[in-house]
PDB file of N, CA and C in Angstrom:
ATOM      1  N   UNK A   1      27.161  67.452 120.076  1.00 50.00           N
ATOM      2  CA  UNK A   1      28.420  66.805 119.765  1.00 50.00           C
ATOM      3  C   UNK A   1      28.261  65.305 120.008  1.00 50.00           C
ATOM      4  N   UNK A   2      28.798  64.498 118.939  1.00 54.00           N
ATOM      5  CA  UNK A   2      28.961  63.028 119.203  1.00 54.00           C
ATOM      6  C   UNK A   2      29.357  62.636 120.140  1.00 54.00           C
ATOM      7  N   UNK A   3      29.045  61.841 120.768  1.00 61.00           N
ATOM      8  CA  UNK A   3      30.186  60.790 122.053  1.00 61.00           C
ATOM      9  C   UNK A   3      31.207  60.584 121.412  1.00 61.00           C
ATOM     10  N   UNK A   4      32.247  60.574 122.306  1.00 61.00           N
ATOM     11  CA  UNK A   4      34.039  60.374 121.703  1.00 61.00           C
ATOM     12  C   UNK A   4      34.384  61.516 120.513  1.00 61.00           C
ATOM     13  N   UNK A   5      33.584  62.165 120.547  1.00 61.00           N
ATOM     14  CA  UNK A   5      33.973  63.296 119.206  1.00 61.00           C
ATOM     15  C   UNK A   5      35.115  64.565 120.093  1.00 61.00           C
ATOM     16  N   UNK A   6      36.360  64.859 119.998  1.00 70.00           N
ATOM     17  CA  UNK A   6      37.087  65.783 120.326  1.00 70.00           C
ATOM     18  C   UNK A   6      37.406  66.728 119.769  1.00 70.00           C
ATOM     19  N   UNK A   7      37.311  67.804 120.184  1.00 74.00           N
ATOM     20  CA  UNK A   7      37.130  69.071 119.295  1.00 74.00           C
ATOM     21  C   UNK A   7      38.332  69.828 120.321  1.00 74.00           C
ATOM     22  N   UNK A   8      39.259  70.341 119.441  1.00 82.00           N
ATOM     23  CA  UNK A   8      40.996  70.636 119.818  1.00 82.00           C
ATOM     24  C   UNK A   8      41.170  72.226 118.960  1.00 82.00           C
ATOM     25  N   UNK A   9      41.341  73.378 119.820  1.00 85.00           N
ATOM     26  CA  UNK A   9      41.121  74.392 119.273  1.00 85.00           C
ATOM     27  C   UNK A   9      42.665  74.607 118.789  1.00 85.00           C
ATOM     28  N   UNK A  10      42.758  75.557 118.230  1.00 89.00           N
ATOM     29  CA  UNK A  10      44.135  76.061 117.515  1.00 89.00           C
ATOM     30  C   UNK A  10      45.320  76.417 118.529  1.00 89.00           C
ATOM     31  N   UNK A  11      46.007  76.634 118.103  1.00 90.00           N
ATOM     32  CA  UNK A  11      47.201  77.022 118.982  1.00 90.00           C
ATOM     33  C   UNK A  11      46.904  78.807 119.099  1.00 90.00           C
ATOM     34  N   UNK A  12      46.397  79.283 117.818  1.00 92.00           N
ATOM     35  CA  UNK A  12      46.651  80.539 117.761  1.00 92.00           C
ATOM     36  C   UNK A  12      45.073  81.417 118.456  1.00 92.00           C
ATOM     37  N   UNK A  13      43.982  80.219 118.380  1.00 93.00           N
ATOM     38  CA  UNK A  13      42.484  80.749 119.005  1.00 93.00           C
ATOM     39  C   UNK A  13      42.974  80.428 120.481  1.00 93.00           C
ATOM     40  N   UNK A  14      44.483  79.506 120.576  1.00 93.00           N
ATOM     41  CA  UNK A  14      44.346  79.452 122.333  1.00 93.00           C
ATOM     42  C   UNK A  14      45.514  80.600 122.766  1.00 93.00           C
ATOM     43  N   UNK A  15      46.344  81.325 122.385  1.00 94.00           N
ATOM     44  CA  UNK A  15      46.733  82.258 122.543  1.00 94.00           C
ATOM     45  C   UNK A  15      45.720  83.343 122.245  1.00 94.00           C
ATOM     46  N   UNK A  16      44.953  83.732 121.460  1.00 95.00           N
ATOM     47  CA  UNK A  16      43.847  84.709 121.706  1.00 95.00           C
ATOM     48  C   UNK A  16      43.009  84.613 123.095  1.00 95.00           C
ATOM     49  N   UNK A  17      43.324  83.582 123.045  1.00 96.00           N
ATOM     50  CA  UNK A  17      41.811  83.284 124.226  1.00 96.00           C
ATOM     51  C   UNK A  17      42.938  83.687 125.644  1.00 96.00           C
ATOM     52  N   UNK A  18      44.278  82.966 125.533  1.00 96.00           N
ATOM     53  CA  UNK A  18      44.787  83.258 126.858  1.00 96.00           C
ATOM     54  C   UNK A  18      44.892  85.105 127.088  1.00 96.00           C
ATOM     55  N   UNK A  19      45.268  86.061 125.716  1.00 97.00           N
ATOM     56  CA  UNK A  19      45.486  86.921 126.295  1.00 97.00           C
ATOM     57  C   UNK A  19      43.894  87.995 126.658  1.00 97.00           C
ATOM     58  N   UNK A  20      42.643  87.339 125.982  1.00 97.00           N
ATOM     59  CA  UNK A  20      41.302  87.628 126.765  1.00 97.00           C
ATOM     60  C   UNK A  20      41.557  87.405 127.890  1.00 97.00           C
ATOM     61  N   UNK A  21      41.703  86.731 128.553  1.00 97.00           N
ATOM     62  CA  UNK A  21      41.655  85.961 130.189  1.00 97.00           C
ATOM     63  C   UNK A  21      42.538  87.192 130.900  1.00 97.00           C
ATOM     64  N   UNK A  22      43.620  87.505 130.262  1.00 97.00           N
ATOM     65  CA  UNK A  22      44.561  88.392 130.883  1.00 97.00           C
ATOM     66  C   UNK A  22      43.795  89.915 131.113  1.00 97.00           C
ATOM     67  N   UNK A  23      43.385  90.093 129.526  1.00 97.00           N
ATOM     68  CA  UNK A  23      42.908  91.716 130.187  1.00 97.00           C
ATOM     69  C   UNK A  23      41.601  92.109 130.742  1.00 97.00           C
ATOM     70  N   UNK A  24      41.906  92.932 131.986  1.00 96.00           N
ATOM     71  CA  UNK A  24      41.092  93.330 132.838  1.00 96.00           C
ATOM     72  C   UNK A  24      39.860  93.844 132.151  1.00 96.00           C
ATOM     73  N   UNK A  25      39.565  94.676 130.922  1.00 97.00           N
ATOM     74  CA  UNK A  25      38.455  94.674 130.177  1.00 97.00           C
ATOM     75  C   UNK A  25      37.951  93.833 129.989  1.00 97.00           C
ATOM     76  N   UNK A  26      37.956  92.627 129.532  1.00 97.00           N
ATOM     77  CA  UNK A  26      37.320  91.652 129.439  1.00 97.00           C
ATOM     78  C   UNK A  26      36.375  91.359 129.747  1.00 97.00           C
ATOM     79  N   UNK A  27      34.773  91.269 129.317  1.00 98.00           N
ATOM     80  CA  UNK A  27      33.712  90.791 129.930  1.00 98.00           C
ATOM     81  C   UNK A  27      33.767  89.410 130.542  1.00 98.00           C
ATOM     82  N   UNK A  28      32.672  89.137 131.037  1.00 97.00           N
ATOM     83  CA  UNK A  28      32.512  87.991 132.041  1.00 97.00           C
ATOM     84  C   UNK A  28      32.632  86.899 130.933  1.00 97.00           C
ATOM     85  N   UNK A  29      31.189  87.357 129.850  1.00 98.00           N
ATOM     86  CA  UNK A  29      30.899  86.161 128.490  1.00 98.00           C
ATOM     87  C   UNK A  29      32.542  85.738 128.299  1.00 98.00           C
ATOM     88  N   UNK A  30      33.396  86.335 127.513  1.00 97.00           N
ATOM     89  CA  UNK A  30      34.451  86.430 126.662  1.00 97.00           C
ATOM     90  C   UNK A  30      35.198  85.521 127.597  1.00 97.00           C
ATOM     91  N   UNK A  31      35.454  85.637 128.603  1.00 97.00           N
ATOM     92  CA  UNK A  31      36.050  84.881 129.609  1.00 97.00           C
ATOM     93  C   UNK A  31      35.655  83.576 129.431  1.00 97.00           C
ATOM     94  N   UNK A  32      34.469  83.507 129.718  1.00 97.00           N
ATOM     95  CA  UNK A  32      33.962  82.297 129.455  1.00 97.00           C
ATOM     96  C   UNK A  32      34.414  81.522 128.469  1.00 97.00           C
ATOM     97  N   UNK A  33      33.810  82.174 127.395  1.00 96.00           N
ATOM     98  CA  UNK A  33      34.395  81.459 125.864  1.00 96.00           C
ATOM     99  C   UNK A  33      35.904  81.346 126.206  1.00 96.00           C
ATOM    100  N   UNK A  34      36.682  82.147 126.241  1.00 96.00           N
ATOM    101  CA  UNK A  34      38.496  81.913 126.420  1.00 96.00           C
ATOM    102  C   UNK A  34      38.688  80.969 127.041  1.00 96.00           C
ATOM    103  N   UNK A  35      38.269  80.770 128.603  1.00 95.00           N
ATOM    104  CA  UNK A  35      38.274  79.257 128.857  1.00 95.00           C
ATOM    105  C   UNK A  35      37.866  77.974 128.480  1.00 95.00           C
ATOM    106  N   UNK A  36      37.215  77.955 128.091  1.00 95.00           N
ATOM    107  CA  UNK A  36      36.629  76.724 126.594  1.00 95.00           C
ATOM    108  C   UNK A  36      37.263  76.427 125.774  1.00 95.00           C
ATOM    109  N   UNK A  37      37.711  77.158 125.237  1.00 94.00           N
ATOM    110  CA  UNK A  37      38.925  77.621 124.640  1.00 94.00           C
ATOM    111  C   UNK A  37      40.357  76.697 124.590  1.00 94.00           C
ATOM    112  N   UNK A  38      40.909  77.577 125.738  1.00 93.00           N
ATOM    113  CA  UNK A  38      41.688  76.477 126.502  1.00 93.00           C
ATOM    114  C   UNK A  38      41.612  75.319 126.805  1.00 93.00           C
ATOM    115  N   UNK A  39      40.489  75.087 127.790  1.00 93.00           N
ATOM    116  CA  UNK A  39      40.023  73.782 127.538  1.00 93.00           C
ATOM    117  C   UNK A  39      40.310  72.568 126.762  1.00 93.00           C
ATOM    118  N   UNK A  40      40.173  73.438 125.460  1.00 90.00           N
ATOM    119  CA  UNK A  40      39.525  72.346 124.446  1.00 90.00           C
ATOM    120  C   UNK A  40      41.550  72.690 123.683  1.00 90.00           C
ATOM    121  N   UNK A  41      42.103  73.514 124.298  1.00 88.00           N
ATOM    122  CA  UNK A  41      43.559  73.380 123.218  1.00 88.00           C
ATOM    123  C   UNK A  41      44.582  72.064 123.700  1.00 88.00           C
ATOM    124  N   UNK A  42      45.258  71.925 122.677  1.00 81.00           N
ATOM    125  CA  UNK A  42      46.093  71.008 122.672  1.00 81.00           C
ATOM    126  C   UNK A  42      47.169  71.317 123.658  1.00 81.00           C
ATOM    127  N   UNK A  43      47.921  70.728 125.233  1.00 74.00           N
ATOM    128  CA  UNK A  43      48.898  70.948 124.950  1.00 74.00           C
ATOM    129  C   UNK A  43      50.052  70.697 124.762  1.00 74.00           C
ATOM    130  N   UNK A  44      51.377  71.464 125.084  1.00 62.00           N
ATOM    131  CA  UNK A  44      52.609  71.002 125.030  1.00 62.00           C
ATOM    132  C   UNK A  44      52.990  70.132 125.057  1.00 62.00           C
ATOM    133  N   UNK A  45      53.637  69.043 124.263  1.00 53.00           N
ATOM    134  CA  UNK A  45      54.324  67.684 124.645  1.00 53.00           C
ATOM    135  C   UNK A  45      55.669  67.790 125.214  1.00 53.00           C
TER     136      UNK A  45
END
């Protein structure tokens, strides 16, 4: 990734990702990614 390059995930890949995080199935990986995820979402103003 470029320097200063921001990469802003969806609203709807960050609701997927929050309700990964939630369920207890969830592997460790998937977690991972979901938080990145987040991370990288926009939020609320």
């Amino acid at each position: 990734m470029a320097k200063g390059s921001k990469k802003v995930s969806s609203a709807s890949m960050a609701s997927k990702a929050s309700k990964a995080l939630q369920n207890k199935g969830t592997s460790k990986l998937t977690k991972s990614l979901a938080a990145s995820v987040l991370a990288q979402a926009k939020g609320k103003k």
